[in-house]
Short mmCIF file of C-alpha atoms in Angstrom, two decimals:
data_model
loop_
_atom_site.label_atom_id
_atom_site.label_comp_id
_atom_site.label_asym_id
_atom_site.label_seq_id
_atom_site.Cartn_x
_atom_site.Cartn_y
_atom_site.Cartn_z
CA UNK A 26 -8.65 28.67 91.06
CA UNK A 27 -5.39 27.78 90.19
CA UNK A 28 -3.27 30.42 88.79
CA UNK A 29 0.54 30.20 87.56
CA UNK A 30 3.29 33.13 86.90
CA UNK A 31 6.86 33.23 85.54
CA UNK A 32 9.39 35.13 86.60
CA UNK A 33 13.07 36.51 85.96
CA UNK A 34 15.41 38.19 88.68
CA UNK A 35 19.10 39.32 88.74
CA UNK A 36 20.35 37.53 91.95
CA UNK A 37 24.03 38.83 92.75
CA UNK A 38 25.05 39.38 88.76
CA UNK A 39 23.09 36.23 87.76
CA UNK A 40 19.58 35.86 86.04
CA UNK A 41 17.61 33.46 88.12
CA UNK A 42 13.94 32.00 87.14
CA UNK A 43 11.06 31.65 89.22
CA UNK A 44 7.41 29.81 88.89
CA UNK A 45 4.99 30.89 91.31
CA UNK A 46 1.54 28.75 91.36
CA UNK A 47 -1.41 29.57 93.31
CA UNK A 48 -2.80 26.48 95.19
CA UNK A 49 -5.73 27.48 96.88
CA UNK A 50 -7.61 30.77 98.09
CA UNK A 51 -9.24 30.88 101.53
CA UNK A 52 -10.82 33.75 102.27
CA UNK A 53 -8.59 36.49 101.66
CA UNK A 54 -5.32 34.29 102.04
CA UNK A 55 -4.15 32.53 99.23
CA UNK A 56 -1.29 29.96 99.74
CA UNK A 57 1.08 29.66 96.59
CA UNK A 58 4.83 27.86 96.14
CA UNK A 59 7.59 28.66 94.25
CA UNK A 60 9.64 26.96 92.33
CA UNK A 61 12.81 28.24 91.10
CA UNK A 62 16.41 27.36 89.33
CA UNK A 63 19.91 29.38 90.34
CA UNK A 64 23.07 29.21 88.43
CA UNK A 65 25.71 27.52 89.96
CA UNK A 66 27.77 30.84 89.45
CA UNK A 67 25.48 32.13 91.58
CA UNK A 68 26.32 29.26 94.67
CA UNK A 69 29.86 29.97 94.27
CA UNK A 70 29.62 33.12 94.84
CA UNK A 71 27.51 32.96 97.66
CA UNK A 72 30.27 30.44 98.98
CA UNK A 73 32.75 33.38 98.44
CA UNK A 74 31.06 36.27 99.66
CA UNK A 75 30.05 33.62 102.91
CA UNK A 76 34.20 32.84 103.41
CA UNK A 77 35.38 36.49 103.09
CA UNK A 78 32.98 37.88 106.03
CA UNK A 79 34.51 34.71 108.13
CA UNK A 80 38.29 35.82 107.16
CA UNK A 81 37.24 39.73 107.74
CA UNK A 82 35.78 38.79 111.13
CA UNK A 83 38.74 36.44 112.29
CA UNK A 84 41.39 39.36 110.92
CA UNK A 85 39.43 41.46 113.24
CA UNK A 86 39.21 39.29 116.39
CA UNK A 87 42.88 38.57 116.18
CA UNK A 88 43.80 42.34 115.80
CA UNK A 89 41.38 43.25 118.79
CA UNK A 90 43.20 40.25 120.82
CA UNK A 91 46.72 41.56 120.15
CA UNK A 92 45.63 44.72 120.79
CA UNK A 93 44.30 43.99 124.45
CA UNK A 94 47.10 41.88 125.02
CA UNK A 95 49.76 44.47 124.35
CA UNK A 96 48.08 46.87 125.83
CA UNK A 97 47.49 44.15 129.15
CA UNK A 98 51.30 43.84 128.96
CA UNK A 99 52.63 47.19 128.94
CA UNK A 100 49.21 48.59 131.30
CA UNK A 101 49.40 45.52 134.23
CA UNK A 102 51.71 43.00 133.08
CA UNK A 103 55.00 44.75 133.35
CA UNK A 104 54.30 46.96 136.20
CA UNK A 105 53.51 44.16 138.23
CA UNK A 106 56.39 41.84 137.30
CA UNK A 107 58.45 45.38 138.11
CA UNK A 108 57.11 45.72 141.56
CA UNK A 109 57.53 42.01 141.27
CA UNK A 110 60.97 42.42 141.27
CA UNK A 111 61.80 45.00 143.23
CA UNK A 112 60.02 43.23 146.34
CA UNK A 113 62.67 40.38 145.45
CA UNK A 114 65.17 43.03 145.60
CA UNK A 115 63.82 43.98 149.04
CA UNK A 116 63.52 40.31 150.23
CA UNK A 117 66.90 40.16 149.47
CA UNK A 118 68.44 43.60 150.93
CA UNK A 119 70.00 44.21 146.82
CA UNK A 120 70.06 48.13 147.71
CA UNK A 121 72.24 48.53 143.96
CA UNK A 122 69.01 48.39 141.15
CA UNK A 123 66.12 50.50 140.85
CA UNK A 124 63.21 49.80 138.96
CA UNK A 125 60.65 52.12 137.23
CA UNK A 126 57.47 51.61 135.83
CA UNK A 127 54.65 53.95 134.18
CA UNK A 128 50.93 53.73 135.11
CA UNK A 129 48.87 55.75 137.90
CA UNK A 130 48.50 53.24 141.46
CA UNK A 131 51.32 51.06 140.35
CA UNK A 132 53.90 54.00 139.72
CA UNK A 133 52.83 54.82 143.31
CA UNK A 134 53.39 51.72 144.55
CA UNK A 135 56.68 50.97 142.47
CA UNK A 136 57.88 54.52 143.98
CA UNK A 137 56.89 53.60 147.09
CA UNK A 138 58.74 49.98 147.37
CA UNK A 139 61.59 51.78 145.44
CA UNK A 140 62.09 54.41 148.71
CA UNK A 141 61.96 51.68 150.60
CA UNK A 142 64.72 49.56 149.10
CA UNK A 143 66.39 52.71 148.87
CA UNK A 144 66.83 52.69 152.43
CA UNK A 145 66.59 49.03 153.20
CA UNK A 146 70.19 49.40 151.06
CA UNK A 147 71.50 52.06 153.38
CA UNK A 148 70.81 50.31 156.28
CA UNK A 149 72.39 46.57 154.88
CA UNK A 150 75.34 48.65 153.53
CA UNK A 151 75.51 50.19 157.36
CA UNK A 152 75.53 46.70 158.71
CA UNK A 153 77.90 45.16 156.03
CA UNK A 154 80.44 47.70 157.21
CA UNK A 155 79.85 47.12 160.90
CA UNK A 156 80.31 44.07 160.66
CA UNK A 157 83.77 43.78 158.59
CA UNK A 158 84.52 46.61 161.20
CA UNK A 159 83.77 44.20 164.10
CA UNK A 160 84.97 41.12 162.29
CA UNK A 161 88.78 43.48 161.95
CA UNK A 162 88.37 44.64 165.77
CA UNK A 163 87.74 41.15 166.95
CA UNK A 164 91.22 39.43 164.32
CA UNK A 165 93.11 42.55 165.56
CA UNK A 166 93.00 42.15 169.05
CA UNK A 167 96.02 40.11 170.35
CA UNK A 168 94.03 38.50 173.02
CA UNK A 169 92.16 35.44 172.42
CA UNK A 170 88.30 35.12 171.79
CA UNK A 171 86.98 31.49 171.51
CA UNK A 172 82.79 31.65 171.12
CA UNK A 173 81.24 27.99 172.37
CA UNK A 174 77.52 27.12 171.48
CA UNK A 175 75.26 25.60 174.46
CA UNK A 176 75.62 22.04 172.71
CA UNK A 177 79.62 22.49 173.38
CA UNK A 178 80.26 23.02 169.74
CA UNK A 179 83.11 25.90 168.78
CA UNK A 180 81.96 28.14 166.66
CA UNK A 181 84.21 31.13 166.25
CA UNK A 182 87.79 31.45 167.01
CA UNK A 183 89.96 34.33 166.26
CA UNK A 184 93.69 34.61 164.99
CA UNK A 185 95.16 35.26 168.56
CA UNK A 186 93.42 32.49 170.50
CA UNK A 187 94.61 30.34 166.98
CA UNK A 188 97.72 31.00 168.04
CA UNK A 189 98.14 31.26 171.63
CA UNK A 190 95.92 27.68 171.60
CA UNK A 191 97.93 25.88 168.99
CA UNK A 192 94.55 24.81 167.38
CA UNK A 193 94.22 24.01 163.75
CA UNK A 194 90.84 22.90 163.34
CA UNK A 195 88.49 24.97 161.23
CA UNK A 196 85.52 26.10 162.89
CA UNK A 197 83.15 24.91 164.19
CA UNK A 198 84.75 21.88 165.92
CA UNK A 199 84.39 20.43 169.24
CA UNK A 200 85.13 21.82 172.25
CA UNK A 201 87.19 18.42 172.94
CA UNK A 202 89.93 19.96 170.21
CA UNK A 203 90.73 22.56 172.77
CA UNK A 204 93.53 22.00 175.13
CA UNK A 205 92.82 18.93 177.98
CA UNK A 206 93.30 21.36 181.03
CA UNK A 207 91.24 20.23 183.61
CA UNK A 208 90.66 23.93 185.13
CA UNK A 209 90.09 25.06 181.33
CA UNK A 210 86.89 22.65 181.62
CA UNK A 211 85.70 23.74 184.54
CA UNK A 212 86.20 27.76 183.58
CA UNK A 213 83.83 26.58 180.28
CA UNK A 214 81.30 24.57 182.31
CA UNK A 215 80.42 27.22 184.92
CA UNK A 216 80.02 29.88 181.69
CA UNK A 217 77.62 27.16 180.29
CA UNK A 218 75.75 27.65 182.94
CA UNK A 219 75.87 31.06 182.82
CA UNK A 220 78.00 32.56 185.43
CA UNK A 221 81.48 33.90 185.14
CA UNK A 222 84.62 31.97 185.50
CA UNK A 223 88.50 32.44 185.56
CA UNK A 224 90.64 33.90 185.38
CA UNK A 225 93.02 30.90 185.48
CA UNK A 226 96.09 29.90 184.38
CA UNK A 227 97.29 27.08 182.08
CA UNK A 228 100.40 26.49 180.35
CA UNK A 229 100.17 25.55 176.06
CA UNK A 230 102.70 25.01 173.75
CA UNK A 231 105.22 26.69 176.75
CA UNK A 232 103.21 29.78 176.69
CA UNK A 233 101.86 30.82 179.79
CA UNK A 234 98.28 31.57 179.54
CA UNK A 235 95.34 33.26 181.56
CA UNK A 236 91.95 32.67 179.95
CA UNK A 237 88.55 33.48 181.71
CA UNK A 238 85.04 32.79 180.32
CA UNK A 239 81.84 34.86 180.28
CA UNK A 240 78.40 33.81 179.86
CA UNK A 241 76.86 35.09 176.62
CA UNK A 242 73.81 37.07 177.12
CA UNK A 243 71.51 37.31 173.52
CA UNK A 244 72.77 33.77 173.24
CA UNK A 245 72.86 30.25 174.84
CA UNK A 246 76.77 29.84 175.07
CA UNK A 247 80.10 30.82 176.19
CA UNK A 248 82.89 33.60 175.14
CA UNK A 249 86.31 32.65 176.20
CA UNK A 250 89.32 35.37 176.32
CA UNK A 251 92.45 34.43 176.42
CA UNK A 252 95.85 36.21 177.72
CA UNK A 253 99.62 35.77 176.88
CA UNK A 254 101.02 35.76 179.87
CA UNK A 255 104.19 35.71 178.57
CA UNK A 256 105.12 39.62 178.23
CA UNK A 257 104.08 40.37 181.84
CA UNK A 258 106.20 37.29 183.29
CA UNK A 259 109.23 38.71 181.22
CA UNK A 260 108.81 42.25 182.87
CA UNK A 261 108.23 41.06 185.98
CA UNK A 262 111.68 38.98 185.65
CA UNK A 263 113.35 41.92 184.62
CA UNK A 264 112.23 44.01 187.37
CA UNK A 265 113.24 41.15 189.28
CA UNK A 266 116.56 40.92 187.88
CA UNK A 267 116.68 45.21 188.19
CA UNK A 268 116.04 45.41 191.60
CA UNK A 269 118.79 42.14 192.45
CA UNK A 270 121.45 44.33 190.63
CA UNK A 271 121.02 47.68 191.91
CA UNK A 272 121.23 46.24 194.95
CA UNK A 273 124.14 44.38 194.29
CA UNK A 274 125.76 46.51 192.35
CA UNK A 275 125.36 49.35 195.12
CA UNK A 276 126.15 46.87 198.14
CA UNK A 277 130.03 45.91 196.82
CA UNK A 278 130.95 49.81 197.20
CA UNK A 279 129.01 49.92 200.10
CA UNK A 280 130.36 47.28 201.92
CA UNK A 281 133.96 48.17 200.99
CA UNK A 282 133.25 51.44 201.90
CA UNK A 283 131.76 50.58 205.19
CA UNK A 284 135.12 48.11 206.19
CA UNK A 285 137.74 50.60 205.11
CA UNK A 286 135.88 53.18 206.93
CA UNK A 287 135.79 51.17 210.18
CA UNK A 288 139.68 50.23 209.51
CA UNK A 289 140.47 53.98 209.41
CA UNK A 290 138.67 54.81 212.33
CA UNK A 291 141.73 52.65 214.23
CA UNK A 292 144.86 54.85 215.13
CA UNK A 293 147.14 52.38 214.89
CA UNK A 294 146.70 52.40 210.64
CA UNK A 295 149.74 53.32 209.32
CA UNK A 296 150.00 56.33 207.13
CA UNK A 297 150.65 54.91 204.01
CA UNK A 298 147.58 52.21 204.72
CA UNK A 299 145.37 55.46 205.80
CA UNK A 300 145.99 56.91 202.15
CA UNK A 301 145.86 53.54 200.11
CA UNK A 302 142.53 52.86 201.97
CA UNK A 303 140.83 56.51 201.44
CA UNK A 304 141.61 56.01 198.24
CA UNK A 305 140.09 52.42 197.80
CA UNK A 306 136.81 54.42 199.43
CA UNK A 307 136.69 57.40 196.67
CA UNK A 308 136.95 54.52 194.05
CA UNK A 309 133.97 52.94 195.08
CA UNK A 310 131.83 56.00 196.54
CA UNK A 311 132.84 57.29 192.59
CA UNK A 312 131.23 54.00 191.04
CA UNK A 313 128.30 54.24 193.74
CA UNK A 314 128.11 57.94 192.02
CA UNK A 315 128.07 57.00 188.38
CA UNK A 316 125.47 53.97 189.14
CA UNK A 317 123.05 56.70 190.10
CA UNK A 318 123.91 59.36 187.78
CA UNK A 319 123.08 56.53 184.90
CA UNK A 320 120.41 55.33 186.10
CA UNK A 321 118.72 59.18 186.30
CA UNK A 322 119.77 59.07 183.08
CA UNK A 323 118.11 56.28 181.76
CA UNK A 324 115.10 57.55 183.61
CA UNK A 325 115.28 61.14 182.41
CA UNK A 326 114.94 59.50 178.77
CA UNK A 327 112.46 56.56 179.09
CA UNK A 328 110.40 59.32 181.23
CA UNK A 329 110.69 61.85 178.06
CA UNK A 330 112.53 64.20 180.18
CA UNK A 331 115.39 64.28 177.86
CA UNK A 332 114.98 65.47 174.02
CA UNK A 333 117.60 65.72 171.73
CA UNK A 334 118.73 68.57 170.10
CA UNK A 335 120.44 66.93 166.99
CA UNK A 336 122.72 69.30 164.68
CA UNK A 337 125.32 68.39 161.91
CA UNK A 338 127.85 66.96 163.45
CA UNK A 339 131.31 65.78 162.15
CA UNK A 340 131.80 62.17 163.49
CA UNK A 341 135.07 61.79 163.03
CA UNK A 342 135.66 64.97 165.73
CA UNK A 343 133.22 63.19 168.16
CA UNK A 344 135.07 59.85 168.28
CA UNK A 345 138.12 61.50 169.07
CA UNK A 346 136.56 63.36 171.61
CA UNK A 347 134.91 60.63 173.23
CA UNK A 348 137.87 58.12 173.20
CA UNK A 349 140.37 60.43 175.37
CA UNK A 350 140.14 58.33 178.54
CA UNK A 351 139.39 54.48 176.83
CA UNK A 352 142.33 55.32 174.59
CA UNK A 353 145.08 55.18 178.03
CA UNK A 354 143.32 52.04 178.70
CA UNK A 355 143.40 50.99 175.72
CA UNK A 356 147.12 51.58 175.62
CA UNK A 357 148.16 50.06 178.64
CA UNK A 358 146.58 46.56 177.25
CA UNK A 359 148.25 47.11 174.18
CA UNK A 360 145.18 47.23 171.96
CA UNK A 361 145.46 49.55 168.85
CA UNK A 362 142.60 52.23 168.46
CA UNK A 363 141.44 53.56 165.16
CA UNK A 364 138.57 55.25 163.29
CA UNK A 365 137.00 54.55 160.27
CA UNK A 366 134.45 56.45 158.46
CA UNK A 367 133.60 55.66 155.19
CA UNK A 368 132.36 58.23 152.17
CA UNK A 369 129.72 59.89 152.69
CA UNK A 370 129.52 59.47 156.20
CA UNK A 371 131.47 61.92 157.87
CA UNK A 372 128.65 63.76 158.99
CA UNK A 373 125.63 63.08 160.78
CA UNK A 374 122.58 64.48 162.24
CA UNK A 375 122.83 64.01 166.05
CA UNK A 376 122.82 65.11 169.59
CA UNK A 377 126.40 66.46 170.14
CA UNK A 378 126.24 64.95 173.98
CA UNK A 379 124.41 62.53 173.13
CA UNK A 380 126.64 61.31 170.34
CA UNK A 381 129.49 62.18 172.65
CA UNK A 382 127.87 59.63 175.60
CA UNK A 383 126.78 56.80 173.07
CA UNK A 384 130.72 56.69 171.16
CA UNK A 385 132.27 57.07 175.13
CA UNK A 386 129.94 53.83 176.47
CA UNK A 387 130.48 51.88 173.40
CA UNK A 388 134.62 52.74 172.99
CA UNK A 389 134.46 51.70 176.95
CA UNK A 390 132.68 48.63 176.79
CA UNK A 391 135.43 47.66 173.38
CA UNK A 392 138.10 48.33 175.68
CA UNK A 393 137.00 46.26 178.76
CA UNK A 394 136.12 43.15 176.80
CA UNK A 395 139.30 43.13 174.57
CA UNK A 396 142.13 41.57 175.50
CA UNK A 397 144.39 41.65 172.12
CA UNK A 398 143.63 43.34 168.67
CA UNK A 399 142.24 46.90 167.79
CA UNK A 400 138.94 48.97 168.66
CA UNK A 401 137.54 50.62 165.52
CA UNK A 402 135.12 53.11 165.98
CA UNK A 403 133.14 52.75 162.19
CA UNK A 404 130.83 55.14 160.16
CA UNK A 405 128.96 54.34 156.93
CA UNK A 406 126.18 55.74 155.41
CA UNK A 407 123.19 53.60 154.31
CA UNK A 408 121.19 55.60 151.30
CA UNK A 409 118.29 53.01 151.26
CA UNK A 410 117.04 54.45 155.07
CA UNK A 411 118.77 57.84 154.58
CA UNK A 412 121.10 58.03 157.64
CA UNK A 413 124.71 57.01 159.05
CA UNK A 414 125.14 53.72 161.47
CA UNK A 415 128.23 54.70 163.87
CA UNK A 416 129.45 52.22 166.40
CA UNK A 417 132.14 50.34 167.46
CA UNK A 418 133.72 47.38 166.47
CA UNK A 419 136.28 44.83 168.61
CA UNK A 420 138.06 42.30 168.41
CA UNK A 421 137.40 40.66 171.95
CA UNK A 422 135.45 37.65 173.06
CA UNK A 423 132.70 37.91 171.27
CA UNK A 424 129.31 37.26 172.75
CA UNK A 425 127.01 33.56 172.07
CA UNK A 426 124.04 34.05 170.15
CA UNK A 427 121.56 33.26 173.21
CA UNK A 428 123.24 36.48 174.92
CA UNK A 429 122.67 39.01 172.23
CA UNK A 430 119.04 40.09 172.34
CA UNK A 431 119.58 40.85 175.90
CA UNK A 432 123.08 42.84 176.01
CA UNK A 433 120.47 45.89 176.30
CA UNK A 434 118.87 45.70 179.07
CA UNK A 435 119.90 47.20 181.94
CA UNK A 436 122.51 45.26 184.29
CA UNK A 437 122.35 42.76 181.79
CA UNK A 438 125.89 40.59 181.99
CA UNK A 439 127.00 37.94 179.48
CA UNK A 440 129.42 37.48 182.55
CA UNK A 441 128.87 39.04 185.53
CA UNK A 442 132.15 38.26 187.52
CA UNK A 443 134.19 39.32 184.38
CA UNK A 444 132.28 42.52 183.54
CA UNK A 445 132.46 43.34 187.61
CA UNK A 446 136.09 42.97 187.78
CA UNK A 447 136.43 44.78 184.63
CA UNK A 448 134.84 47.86 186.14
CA UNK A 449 131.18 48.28 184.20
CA UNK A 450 128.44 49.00 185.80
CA UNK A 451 126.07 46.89 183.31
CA UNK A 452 123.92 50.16 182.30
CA UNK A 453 126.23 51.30 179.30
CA UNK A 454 125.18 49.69 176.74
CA UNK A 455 121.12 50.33 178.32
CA UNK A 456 121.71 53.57 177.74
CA UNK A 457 123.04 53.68 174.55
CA UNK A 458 119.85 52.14 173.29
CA UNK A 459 117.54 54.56 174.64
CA UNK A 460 119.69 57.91 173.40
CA UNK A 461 119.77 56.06 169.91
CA UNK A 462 116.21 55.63 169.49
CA UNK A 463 115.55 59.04 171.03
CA UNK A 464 116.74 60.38 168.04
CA UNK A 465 114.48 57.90 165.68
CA UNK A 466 116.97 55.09 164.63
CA UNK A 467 117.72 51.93 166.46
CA UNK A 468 120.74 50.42 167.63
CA UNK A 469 121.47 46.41 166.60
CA UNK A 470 124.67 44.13 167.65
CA UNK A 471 126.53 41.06 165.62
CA UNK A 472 129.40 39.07 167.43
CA UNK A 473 130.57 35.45 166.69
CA UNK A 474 132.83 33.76 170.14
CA UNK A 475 136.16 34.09 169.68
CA UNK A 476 135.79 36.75 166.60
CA UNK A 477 135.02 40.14 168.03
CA UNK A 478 131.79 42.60 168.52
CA UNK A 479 130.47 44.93 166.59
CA UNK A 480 127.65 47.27 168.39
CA UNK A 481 126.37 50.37 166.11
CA UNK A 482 122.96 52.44 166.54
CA UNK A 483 121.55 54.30 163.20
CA UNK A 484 121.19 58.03 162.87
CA UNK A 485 118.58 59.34 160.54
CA UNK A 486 119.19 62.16 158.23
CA UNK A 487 117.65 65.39 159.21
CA UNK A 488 114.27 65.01 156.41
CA UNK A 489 114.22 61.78 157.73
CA UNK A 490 113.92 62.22 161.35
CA UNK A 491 111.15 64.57 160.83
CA UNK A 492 113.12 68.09 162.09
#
């Protein structure tokens, strides 16, 4: 039996029809179709509704990705770049930034690396300033240090062995740049090869040189040290020269004591000989006398024996003290004496024996080595170092430039047969020195040959020299 039925429904807002007709019945099934018509209102809307769940679900999916994301980043993402970083900072011994990040096992482990940098930064700051210290130590030192690889290659030289070497190569350079001494060579080859070697001597740029090598033992190479030699020959010639005229100086009065000894022994000298030649023998035992008593002196006050007792003292007072006896001699060669103490000078802070001495060796030593003119015994006061330079000032024979630094040392004679025959002994002027700078100045000399000589020493004020 075929049976058909119409229908209405409301489908989202819409009215929609609807045929339904039976097609067959089979039992207690019965199969049927429909047939229907929708407004196209109704499609569109469908469409709409469809898009909007699409948009709503996309909206959400892009919220929920940001969402994880930010919450990766600021969760994993930064604490690992910030332990990231701070093992860069350890890799790299940067003990001056911290980092900090939040979370649970990564704050541990950013704490953790942080301690660590912490004292990884210590320890590089320690060795940054043990090394500038040993870099200072080793430029400081005024021997020489040259460091040579095992290949033969230079590869450190300091400012002294610069120097003392006459090298101007910058580092590293061949060991061929050094000097072409054949027992140099031989010194480096044996510390090669790891024993030690030298010292020897060699002779560079007219320096005299000792330089020994030493095997280098963290390290394949060689560590040369190098010596000036030139300081030790110069004492050695002076002690030299010291010892030659003491014993000069003492064997003249000796040996003229000795003769006119022997000649009075004889009866048959006349009296008037007998007292000429005792007298010719207290002369000389007298200079024999003041030889020793200056050189005591001069070792009394190199030895610190001596200290000097400084007071304000009127200058003026102790030149005219200490001229009595050059001023005779100074007389009988017709050579005017005067003193000369400009303002603010008149008094300074000094020794009074000491003064006394240094005026009476220096007024001496004028008198001897003028021949015509005046001796001037000057005082000025220099405010720029706080003190007053006193000396003395000739007009004599001056002394040659190559003879100046020298006129201090002891026995030192720009000419010895003059000086002899004019009665020094050669330690005046020695002696001077040493009483000046016992009292914290220093003592200097200008002369031009054939214009005069002008010796003073400086005498600090009494805040200045530390009383």
């Amino acid at each position: 039996m075929r049976l058909t039925r119409f229908f209405l429904l409301s489908l989202l807002g819409c009215l929609a029809a609807f045929v339904l007709v039976a097609l067959a019945t089979v039992g207690e099934l019965t199969r049927a179709a429909t047939r229907g018509a929708v407004s196209p209102t109704i499609v569109t809307r469908v469409e709409v509704a469809a898009q909007r769940g699409v948009l709503i679900a996309a909206i959400a999916a892009i919220v929920a990705a940001v969402l994880v994301t930010w919450l990766f980043r600021h969760r994993v993402a930064r604490p690992l770049a910030a332990v990231r970083d701070s093992a860069r900072a350890l890799a790299s011994a940067d003990g001056s930034v911290r980092y900090t990040v939040h979370g649970d096992e990564l704050t541990e482990l950013a704490r953790a690396l942080d301690g660590v940098r912490a004292r990884l930064g210590e320890h590089a700051r320690a060795r940054t300033v043990e090394a500038d210290l040993l870099v200072a130590l080793r430029e400081s030192l005024s021997e020489g240090i040259v460091a040579v690889s095992a290949s033969g290659t230079v590869v450190y030289v300091n400012d002294a062995a610069r120097r003392l070497l006459d090298l101007k190569s910058p580092v590293p350079f061949s060991v061929d740049h050094l000097p072409r001494d054949r027992d140099l060579r031989e010194t480096l080859r044996e510390a090669l090869a790891g024993q030690e070697a030298g010292p020897v001597e060699l002779i560079v740029s007219g320096r005299h040189l000792a330089l020994a090598a030493h095997p280098l033992a963290d390290a394949a190479g060689a560590a040369l040290t190098v010596f000036d030699l030139g300081p030790m020959r110069r004492l050695e010639a002076i002690r030299r020269d010291f010892v030659a005229n003491v014993s000069h100086e003492l064997k003249t009065p000796l040996t003229v004591v000795g003769g006119f000894a022997e000649t009075l022994a004889d009866d048959d000298v006349a009296p008037a000989d007998r007292r000429r030649f005792a007298e010719t023998i207290r002369v000389n035992a007298q200079r024999m006398q003041r030889i020793v008593d200056e050189l005591l002196d001069l070792s009394r006050i190199e030895s610190g024996g001596w200290r000097p007792m400084p007071e304000r003292l009127d200058v003026a007072t102790a030149a005219e003290e200490a001229s009595v006896t050059a001023r005779d001699a100074a007389a009988a060669k017709r050579v005017g004496f005067a003193v000369l103490v400009e303002p603010g000078a008149a008094r300074a802070w000094a020794d009074a024996t000491a003064l006394r001495q240094v005026l009476t060796n220096l007024v001496e030593n004028a008198v001897r080595h003028t021949a015509s003119g005046a001796v001037t015994v000057v005082a000025r006061r220099d405010d720029t170092r706080r003190g007053v330079w006193i000396g003395v000032r000739d007009t004599g024979c001056g002394i040659e430039p190559e003879h100046l630094p020298r006129i201090f040392e002891r026995f030192y004679r720009v000419d010895p047969a003059r000086s002899r025959e004019a009665g020094g002994t050669g330690l005046g002027l020695s002696i001077v020195k040493h009483l000046v700078e016992a009292h914290g100045g220093e003592v200097r000399a200008t002369s031009a040959p054939g214009a005069g000589t002008t010796i003073e020493g400086f005498f600090p004020d009494a805040a200045n020299h530390g009383t």
